[in-house]
Short mmCIF file of C-alpha atoms in Angstrom, two decimals:
data_model
loop_
_atom_site.label_atom_id
_atom_site.label_comp_id
_atom_site.label_asym_id
_atom_site.label_seq_id
_atom_site.Cartn_x
_atom_site.Cartn_y
_atom_site.Cartn_z
CA MET O 146 -17.17 -2.15 11.72
CA ARG O 147 -18.72 0.44 9.35
CA ALA O 148 -21.23 -0.56 6.78
CA PHE O 149 -21.03 0.66 3.29
CA THR O 150 -23.30 0.39 0.37
CA ALA O 151 -22.85 1.27 -3.30
CA SER O 152 -25.39 4.19 -2.86
CA ALA O 153 -23.34 5.76 -0.12
CA ILE O 154 -20.13 6.07 -2.26
CA GLY O 155 -18.75 9.54 -2.89
CA VAL O 156 -16.54 10.66 -5.72
CA THR O 157 -12.68 8.88 -5.92
CA CYS O 158 4.73 5.85 0.33
CA THR O 159 6.26 14.61 29.46
CA ALA O 160 9.93 14.43 29.59
CA ALA O 161 11.88 14.41 26.30
CA PHE O 162 13.76 11.48 25.12
CA VAL O 163 17.04 11.49 23.28
CA LEU O 164 17.50 8.97 20.57
CA PRO O 165 20.90 7.30 20.92
CA LEU O 166 23.38 6.65 18.20
CA ALA O 167 22.89 3.61 16.03
CA ALA O 168 24.23 0.59 18.15
CA PRO O 169 26.75 -1.69 16.55
CA ALA O 170 25.53 -4.64 14.63
CA GLY O 171 24.50 -7.30 17.00
CA ALA O 172 24.11 -5.08 19.87
CA ALA O 173 21.32 -5.82 22.32
CA PRO O 174 18.45 -3.37 22.98
CA ASP O 175 19.01 -1.15 26.03
CA THR O 176 15.26 -1.00 26.96
CA PRO O 177 12.95 -3.77 28.15
CA ALA O 178 10.45 -5.50 26.09
CA HIS O 179 7.45 -3.48 25.18
CA GLU O 180 4.02 -5.08 25.19
CA ALA O 181 1.50 -4.60 22.41
CA ALA O 182 -0.56 -1.30 23.22
CA ALA O 183 -3.95 -1.74 24.73
CA GLY O 184 -6.52 -2.74 22.13
CA SER O 185 -3.89 -4.40 19.81
CA GLU O 186 -4.88 -7.72 18.64
CA PRO O 187 -3.25 -10.96 20.15
CA ALA O 188 -0.61 -12.79 18.00
CA ASP O 189 -2.41 -15.61 16.16
CA LEU O 190 -2.57 -17.33 12.84
CA PRO O 191 -4.12 -14.37 10.89
CA GLY O 192 -1.54 -11.90 12.27
CA SER O 193 -1.47 -9.04 14.70
CA THR O 194 -0.57 -5.26 15.14
CA GLN O 195 1.45 -3.45 17.70
CA SER O 196 0.74 0.22 17.98
CA LEU O 197 3.25 2.26 20.03
CA PRO O 198 3.01 5.99 20.59
CA LEU O 199 6.21 7.83 19.79
CA ASP O 200 8.03 9.77 22.57
CA PRO O 201 7.25 13.55 22.56
CA PRO O 202 9.61 16.03 20.77
CA ALA O 203 13.08 16.40 21.85
CA ALA O 204 13.67 19.30 24.36
CA PRO O 205 15.66 22.35 23.26
CA SER O 206 18.44 21.09 25.47
CA ALA O 207 18.83 17.90 23.36
CA ARG O 208 20.02 20.03 20.31
CA ALA O 209 23.59 19.94 21.88
CA THR O 210 23.68 16.24 21.11
CA GLY O 211 22.84 16.68 17.57
CA ILE O 212 19.01 15.77 17.95
CA PRO O 213 16.97 18.01 15.82
CA ALA O 214 14.44 20.17 17.54
CA GLY O 215 10.95 18.56 17.43
CA GLU O 216 12.15 15.13 16.52
CA GLN O 217 10.04 12.15 17.83
CA GLY O 218 10.74 8.61 18.06
CA LEU O 219 11.50 5.53 20.10
CA THR O 220 14.90 4.09 21.45
CA GLY O 221 15.88 0.64 20.44
CA ARG O 222 13.73 -2.05 22.07
CA THR O 223 12.58 -5.59 22.04
CA VAL O 224 8.93 -6.04 20.79
CA SER O 225 6.74 -8.95 19.72
CA PRO O 226 7.74 -10.40 16.28
CA PHE O 227 6.70 -8.47 13.20
CA SER O 228 7.77 -8.16 9.58
CA MET O 229 6.32 -4.94 8.50
CA VAL O 230 6.48 -1.42 9.88
CA GLY O 231 5.09 2.16 9.39
CA VAL O 232 4.05 5.39 11.03
CA VAL O 233 0.56 6.70 11.36
CA TRP O 234 -0.93 9.97 12.68
CA ASP O 235 -4.34 11.14 13.63
CA ASP O 236 -5.41 13.49 10.68
CA VAL O 237 -5.46 12.01 7.31
CA ASP O 238 -5.34 15.62 5.79
CA ALA O 239 -2.16 16.43 7.79
CA GLU O 240 1.01 16.07 5.80
CA LEU O 241 4.34 14.79 7.24
CA HIS O 242 6.80 17.28 6.16
CA GLY O 243 10.03 15.57 7.19
CA THR O 244 11.61 12.27 7.36
CA ALA O 245 10.70 8.97 9.06
CA GLN O 246 13.43 6.21 9.50
CA VAL O 247 13.62 2.92 11.12
CA ARG O 248 16.05 0.41 11.99
CA THR O 249 15.18 -3.22 12.88
CA ARG O 250 16.61 -6.32 14.48
CA ALA O 251 16.45 -9.57 12.68
CA THR O 252 15.00 -12.33 14.59
CA ALA O 253 17.31 -14.98 13.07
CA THR O 254 20.64 -13.13 13.34
CA HIS O 255 19.89 -10.83 16.28
CA ARG O 256 21.62 -8.28 14.16
CA TRP O 257 20.49 -4.61 13.79
CA SER O 258 19.83 -3.09 10.24
CA GLY O 259 21.08 0.32 9.16
CA TRP O 260 18.50 3.25 9.08
CA GLN O 261 15.91 2.68 6.40
CA ASP O 262 13.62 5.47 5.04
CA LEU O 263 9.84 5.19 5.10
CA GLU O 264 8.16 6.79 2.30
CA THR O 265 6.10 9.55 3.85
CA HIS O 266 3.04 9.08 1.51
CA ASN O 267 1.28 12.28 2.53
CA ALA O 268 -2.08 10.94 2.02
CA GLU O 269 -1.81 10.30 -1.59
CA HIS O 270 -3.09 6.64 -1.24
CA ALA O 271 -6.33 7.09 0.45
CA PRO O 272 -10.24 7.05 0.06
CA ASP O 273 -11.37 10.17 -1.85
CA PRO O 274 -12.64 13.31 -0.11
CA GLY O 275 -16.54 12.78 0.50
CA ALA O 276 -16.43 9.08 0.21
CA ALA O 277 -18.14 7.22 2.81
CA GLU O 278 -14.89 5.28 3.59
CA ARG O 279 -13.24 8.62 4.56
CA ALA O 280 -15.78 9.37 7.36
CA PRO O 281 -14.30 11.77 9.97
CA GLY O 282 -12.26 10.24 12.67
CA THR O 283 -12.07 6.74 10.85
CA VAL O 284 -9.11 7.20 8.45
CA LYS O 285 -5.44 8.23 9.66
CA GLY O 286 -2.53 9.78 7.86
CA SER O 287 0.24 7.27 7.17
CA THR O 288 3.59 6.57 5.80
CA ALA O 289 4.04 3.62 3.37
CA PRO O 290 4.58 0.38 5.39
CA LEU O 291 8.15 -1.16 4.86
CA TRP O 292 8.66 -4.94 4.60
CA VAL O 293 11.69 -5.75 7.02
CA GLY O 294 11.37 -9.63 7.31
CA ASP O 295 11.10 -11.44 10.62
CA SER O 296 12.11 -8.93 13.39
CA ASP O 297 11.94 -8.57 17.17
CA GLY O 298 13.51 -5.21 17.72
CA VAL O 299 12.94 -1.69 16.48
CA GLU O 300 13.98 1.79 16.78
CA VAL O 301 12.44 4.83 14.90
CA ARG O 302 13.01 8.49 14.46
CA VAL O 303 10.69 11.08 12.73
CA ARG O 304 12.20 14.53 12.08
CA PRO O 305 10.43 17.68 11.10
CA GLY O 306 10.97 19.23 7.60
CA ALA O 307 13.69 21.91 7.56
CA PRO O 308 12.55 25.58 7.81
CA ASP O 309 12.71 27.99 4.94
CA THR O 310 16.44 29.02 4.86
CA ARG O 311 15.51 32.30 3.30
CA ASP O 312 13.60 33.26 6.50
CA ALA O 313 15.96 33.57 9.46
CA SER O 314 13.02 33.52 11.79
CA ALA O 315 11.48 30.37 10.28
CA THR O 316 11.07 27.22 12.39
CA PRO O 317 10.76 23.59 11.39
CA VAL O 318 7.43 22.50 10.07
CA PRO O 319 5.77 20.61 13.03
CA LEU O 320 5.17 16.93 12.96
CA PRO O 321 1.45 15.78 12.65
CA ALA O 322 -0.20 14.96 15.92
CA GLY O 323 -0.85 11.47 17.39
CA LEU O 324 2.29 9.82 15.81
CA HIS O 325 2.35 5.96 16.41
CA LEU O 326 4.63 3.30 15.19
CA GLU O 327 2.78 0.43 13.71
CA LEU O 328 4.32 -3.12 13.77
CA VAL O 329 2.61 -5.74 11.59
CA ASP O 330 2.73 -9.34 11.97
CA PRO O 331 1.18 -10.67 8.74
CA GLY O 332 0.59 -14.16 10.24
CA LYS O 333 1.49 -17.47 8.98
CA ASP O 334 0.30 -18.98 5.57
CA PRO O 335 -2.25 -21.75 6.36
CA ARG O 336 -0.17 -24.11 4.31
CA ASP O 337 2.79 -23.73 6.55
CA VAL O 338 0.78 -24.50 9.77
CA THR O 339 0.52 -27.83 11.33
CA GLY O 340 -2.43 -29.20 13.31
CA ALA O 341 -6.10 -29.36 12.68
CA ALA O 342 -6.63 -25.60 12.48
CA GLY O 343 -3.84 -25.15 9.91
CA ALA O 344 -5.13 -28.27 7.96
CA ASP O 345 -8.77 -26.88 7.84
CA ARG O 346 -7.48 -23.61 6.60
CA ALA O 347 -5.19 -25.11 3.96
CA ALA O 348 -7.97 -27.23 2.62
CA GLY O 349 -10.01 -24.30 2.00
CA ARG O 350 -7.07 -22.81 -0.17
CA ALA O 351 -7.16 -25.66 -2.69
CA GLY O 352 -7.77 -24.07 -6.10
CA ALA O 353 -7.40 -20.59 -4.79
CA VAL O 354 -6.17 -19.27 -8.18
CA LEU O 355 -8.29 -18.06 -11.06
CA PRO O 356 -6.69 -19.93 -13.96
CA ALA O 357 -5.60 -18.05 -17.31
CA LEU O 358 -8.06 -18.09 -19.86
CA SER O 359 -7.49 -17.62 -23.66
CA ARG O 360 -8.84 -14.50 -25.39
CA SER O 361 -11.73 -16.53 -26.99
CA GLU O 362 -12.67 -17.96 -23.53
CA THR O 363 -12.59 -14.48 -21.94
CA VAL O 364 -14.80 -13.02 -24.83
CA ALA O 365 -17.31 -15.85 -24.75
CA GLY O 366 -17.66 -15.35 -20.91
CA THR O 367 -18.07 -11.70 -20.88
CA ARG O 368 -19.48 -10.48 -24.24
CA PRO O 369 -23.26 -9.41 -24.34
CA ALA O 370 -25.05 -11.08 -27.24
CA SER O 371 -25.58 -7.97 -29.13
CA ALA O 372 -22.14 -6.48 -28.64
CA ALA O 373 -19.81 -5.90 -31.41
CA GLU O 374 -16.43 -7.81 -31.35
CA PRO O 375 -14.77 -6.64 -28.11
CA TYR O 376 -11.13 -6.02 -27.63
CA ILE O 377 -10.48 -7.93 -24.49
CA GLY O 378 -7.18 -9.57 -23.76
CA PRO O 379 -6.70 -13.16 -22.26
CA ARG O 380 -7.36 -13.38 -18.55
CA PRO O 381 -4.12 -13.93 -16.82
CA SER O 382 -3.82 -16.35 -13.95
CA ILE O 383 -4.84 -14.44 -10.65
CA VAL O 384 -4.18 -15.38 -7.09
CA THR O 385 -7.35 -14.93 -5.32
CA ARG O 386 -7.73 -13.40 -1.72
CA GLU O 387 -8.20 -16.88 -0.28
CA GLY O 388 -4.95 -17.70 -2.16
CA TRP O 389 -2.88 -15.29 -0.47
CA GLY O 390 -4.43 -15.85 2.96
CA ALA O 391 -6.68 -12.77 3.38
CA ASP O 392 -8.37 -12.66 6.78
CA GLU O 393 -11.84 -11.69 5.79
CA GLU O 394 -12.74 -10.75 9.35
CA LEU O 395 -10.66 -7.67 9.02
CA ARG O 396 -12.43 -5.84 6.29
CA GLU O 397 -15.88 -4.28 6.12
CA LYS O 398 -18.53 -7.03 5.02
CA THR O 399 -20.14 -5.09 2.22
CA PHE O 400 -18.63 -4.01 -1.02
CA ALA O 401 -18.39 -0.68 -2.81
CA TYR O 402 -18.69 -0.24 -6.59
CA THR O 403 -18.39 2.46 -9.14
CA SER O 404 -20.19 2.38 -12.63
CA THR O 405 -17.37 1.40 -14.89
CA VAL O 406 -13.55 1.10 -15.29
CA LYS O 407 -12.31 3.87 -17.47
CA ALA O 408 -8.42 3.69 -16.56
CA ALA O 409 -5.85 2.04 -14.56
CA PHE O 410 -3.34 3.63 -12.23
CA VAL O 411 -0.14 1.82 -11.66
CA HIS O 412 1.71 2.20 -8.36
CA HIS O 413 4.51 0.91 -6.61
CA SER O 414 3.87 -0.32 -2.88
CA ALA O 415 7.10 1.44 -1.66
CA THR O 416 7.49 -1.55 0.77
CA GLY O 417 11.10 -2.09 -0.41
CA ASN O 418 12.65 -4.81 -2.62
CA ASN O 419 13.86 -7.28 0.10
CA TYR O 420 11.37 -9.86 -0.38
CA THR O 421 11.20 -13.22 -2.40
CA CYS O 422 8.36 -14.17 -4.30
CA SER O 423 7.39 -17.02 -1.94
CA GLN O 424 7.07 -14.26 0.61
CA ALA O 425 4.85 -12.05 -1.56
CA PRO O 426 1.50 -13.40 -0.04
CA SER O 427 2.85 -12.34 3.41
CA VAL O 428 3.84 -8.91 2.11
CA ILE O 429 0.32 -8.49 0.84
CA ARG O 430 -1.27 -9.69 4.19
CA GLY O 431 0.92 -7.09 5.84
CA ILE O 432 -0.26 -4.25 3.58
CA TYR O 433 -3.85 -5.46 3.92
CA ARG O 434 -3.65 -5.43 7.72
CA TYR O 435 -1.77 -1.99 7.68
CA HIS O 436 -4.39 -0.39 5.40
CA VAL O 437 -7.25 -1.66 7.50
CA THR O 438 -6.09 -1.88 10.99
CA SER O 439 -3.57 1.00 11.13
CA SER O 440 -4.92 3.29 8.52
CA GLY O 441 -8.72 2.71 9.06
CA TRP O 442 -9.53 1.78 5.50
CA ARG O 443 -12.51 -0.51 4.67
CA ASP O 444 -10.20 -3.00 2.83
CA ILE O 445 -6.71 -3.05 1.11
CA GLY O 446 -6.46 -0.11 -0.97
CA TYR O 447 -5.28 -1.67 -4.33
CA ASN O 448 -7.56 -3.50 -6.75
CA PHE O 449 -4.74 -5.79 -7.80
CA LEU O 450 -1.18 -6.36 -6.76
CA VAL O 451 1.81 -7.88 -8.92
CA ASP O 452 5.10 -9.28 -7.43
CA LYS O 453 8.60 -9.26 -8.84
CA CYS O 454 8.03 -12.63 -10.51
CA GLY O 455 5.03 -11.47 -12.36
CA ASN O 456 2.43 -13.24 -10.22
CA ILE O 457 -0.98 -11.24 -10.07
CA TYR O 458 -2.98 -11.03 -6.93
CA GLU O 459 -6.57 -10.13 -6.27
CA GLY O 460 -6.66 -7.01 -3.98
CA ARG O 461 -9.62 -5.23 -2.86
CA ALA O 462 -12.79 -7.64 -2.27
CA GLY O 463 -15.85 -7.48 -4.52
CA GLY O 464 -14.87 -9.42 -7.65
CA VAL O 465 -12.06 -9.23 -10.03
CA THR O 466 -14.41 -8.68 -13.07
CA GLU O 467 -16.30 -5.88 -11.20
CA ALA O 468 -15.73 -2.10 -10.97
CA VAL O 469 -14.75 -2.20 -7.35
CA LEU O 470 -14.03 1.21 -5.81
CA GLY O 471 -10.54 1.28 -4.37
CA ALA O 472 -8.44 3.63 -2.29
CA HIS O 473 -5.15 3.96 -4.39
CA THR O 474 -5.21 7.28 -6.02
CA LEU O 475 -6.46 10.22 -4.00
CA GLY O 476 -8.96 12.19 -6.11
CA PHE O 477 -9.24 9.54 -9.02
CA ASN O 478 -10.55 6.37 -7.30
CA THR O 479 -13.85 6.47 -9.19
CA ASN O 480 -14.19 4.65 -12.26
CA THR O 481 -10.59 3.40 -12.13
CA THR O 482 -8.64 0.48 -10.95
CA GLY O 483 -5.49 0.60 -8.98
CA ILE O 484 -2.50 -1.86 -9.74
CA ALA O 485 0.33 -1.92 -7.20
CA VAL O 486 3.81 -3.53 -8.06
CA LEU O 487 5.28 -4.77 -4.87
CA GLY O 488 8.61 -2.99 -4.38
CA THR O 489 10.12 0.44 -4.59
CA PHE O 490 11.20 1.56 -8.17
CA THR O 491 12.53 5.07 -7.62
CA SER O 492 16.05 4.07 -8.38
CA THR O 493 15.57 0.16 -9.05
CA GLU O 494 14.53 -1.11 -12.38
CA PRO O 495 11.19 -3.10 -12.19
CA PRO O 496 11.55 -6.74 -13.26
CA ALA O 497 10.49 -7.59 -16.83
CA ALA O 498 8.06 -10.15 -15.46
CA ALA O 499 6.29 -7.52 -13.36
CA VAL O 500 5.84 -5.04 -16.32
CA THR O 501 4.60 -7.87 -18.44
CA ALA O 502 2.15 -8.79 -15.76
CA VAL O 503 0.74 -5.28 -15.68
CA SER O 504 0.38 -5.34 -19.52
CA GLU O 505 -1.60 -8.68 -19.21
CA LEU O 506 -3.77 -7.51 -16.55
CA THR O 507 -4.65 -4.25 -18.00
CA ALA O 508 -5.34 -5.92 -21.45
CA TRP O 509 -8.00 -7.98 -19.71
CA LYS O 510 -9.39 -5.75 -17.14
CA LEU O 511 -9.63 -2.64 -19.24
CA GLY O 512 -10.99 -4.76 -22.02
CA LEU O 513 -13.94 -5.82 -20.02
CA PHE O 514 -15.06 -2.34 -20.03
CA GLY O 515 -14.13 -1.32 -23.52
CA ALA O 516 -11.01 0.71 -22.59
CA ASP O 517 -8.15 1.17 -25.06
CA PRO O 518 -4.76 0.87 -23.23
CA LYS O 519 -3.11 3.29 -25.64
CA GLY O 520 -5.95 5.84 -25.45
CA LYS O 521 -6.99 8.78 -23.40
CA VAL O 522 -9.66 9.30 -21.04
CA THR O 523 -11.35 12.34 -19.20
CA LEU O 524 -11.77 11.82 -15.51
CA VAL O 525 -13.30 14.13 -13.01
CA SER O 526 -11.08 14.85 -10.01
CA GLY O 527 -12.42 14.17 -6.51
CA GLY O 528 -9.89 16.51 -5.12
CA SER O 529 -6.06 16.07 -4.99
CA ASN O 530 -2.85 18.27 -4.53
CA LYS O 531 -2.75 18.24 -8.29
CA TYR O 532 -6.16 18.88 -9.56
CA GLU O 533 -8.96 20.55 -7.66
CA LYS O 534 -12.34 18.88 -6.99
CA GLY O 535 -14.46 18.94 -10.10
CA ALA O 536 -11.65 19.32 -12.50
CA LYS O 537 -11.97 17.43 -15.88
CA VAL O 538 -8.55 15.96 -16.43
CA SER O 539 -7.45 14.19 -19.62
CA LEU O 540 -5.09 11.18 -18.79
CA ASP O 541 -3.78 8.20 -20.31
CA VAL O 542 -6.03 5.14 -19.80
CA ILE O 543 -2.84 3.45 -18.24
CA SER O 544 -1.62 6.12 -15.97
CA GLY O 545 1.07 6.31 -13.24
CA HIS O 546 -0.02 7.52 -9.87
CA ARG O 547 1.94 10.76 -10.40
CA ASP O 548 -0.24 11.66 -13.20
CA GLY O 549 -3.30 12.18 -10.79
CA PHE O 550 -1.30 13.28 -7.80
CA ALA O 551 1.95 15.14 -7.17
CA THR O 552 4.04 12.21 -5.97
CA GLU O 553 7.08 10.05 -6.87
CA CYS O 554 4.86 6.92 -7.15
CA PRO O 555 5.26 4.72 -9.08
CA GLY O 556 8.94 5.47 -8.95
CA GLU O 557 10.80 7.04 -11.82
CA ARG O 558 11.97 3.67 -13.14
CA LEU O 559 8.54 2.03 -13.23
CA TYR O 560 6.85 5.03 -14.59
CA LYS O 561 9.35 5.18 -17.80
CA LYS O 562 8.00 1.39 -18.37
CA LEU O 563 4.32 2.52 -18.82
CA GLY O 564 4.75 3.17 -22.48
CA THR O 565 5.91 -0.32 -23.01
CA ALA O 566 3.06 -1.56 -20.98
CA ARG O 567 0.34 0.36 -22.99
CA THR O 568 1.73 -1.03 -26.24
CA THR O 569 1.85 -4.61 -25.08
CA SER O 570 -1.62 -4.42 -23.50
CA ALA O 571 -3.16 -3.04 -26.51
CA GLY O 572 -1.67 -5.85 -28.59
CA LEU O 573 -2.94 -8.34 -26.32
CA GLN O 574 -6.38 -6.92 -26.84
CA GLY O 575 -5.94 -7.32 -30.56
CA ARG O 576 -5.74 -3.69 -31.51
#
């Protein structure tokens, strides 16, 4: 594992194979079981990851069957159980100009899903350029992971972007090198495991929630003796890492901090909306494992996560009251906090409970550092596809991911709710 210290921190969705047509629902896979790739972790209580290299690009002769030139993928096959899926590639700076789709087979019903899109992400969630966490060769490019529930079969196709139709000689944009399919088993919740090992883990989970505090309790616990009356919202209840079952052996052992928290960036996880609130800890464990094991980050990228029922979860380790350096908004990870709402909100309305939770969390977290949720702040870009490195950018104290990076995140529907979140958050601070 790589070691990180605060002083080291930088500024911060063969023969060619032809994919078959989608098999009828319930159809059995036509290939034998595929074992986890060498180096994959064994399936156990904390979870595991299967990493499968994609087949080479389709040969030109395959075009007659309707397979686009340059497509890579895997035919339908049986695999070890998993619940989350994504695609990664070698170079974090290489963009996937194209589409990535998967279909999966449910363990319970043995039925295949339809094709589902993976958000291509294009490195928008990642450590900043120059940060110790982004050391060469350690961080990979990746799509957003997709939550599919308990599954034991998978098929994937990754297609290059279409060529420029204005140029008759143009060819499709090639796919990044080293494409792998990542299948994540988030592991079982210790409370659901019987036996001595499960009992021991469950016992350690008792009280693994930071209870809500009133505004007066929050102020009393954080206000310096000489400070003027601070605007700090009440601390909401927060499920700790222990509470959602984080395997602390996965992450880097040290913590990384910045000097303050000037702003909050709101995201959607782009993992889909097909989860129940009781499954949210499993979804978070899946994202955590995908960020660390598959993408090469030091820890989960977000500082906090919120589920559709409005439950708030501690994200990256280092202390919920501290200015922990995240990997959530490329170019603007320094002096900010990242909050991901679990789900995809491009065309789906975010639940009111989730928006309220964002308001409550920002009222408290930003208040600890004297930030006004309805205000503006100037941040220095660490380098993104929207602002060059060193650019001074005026942003809302509560911003959407798209404000710092050219992306759809946090989804159009959630982005439109940020005005409400700012107003509510400021009111909770007593402004």
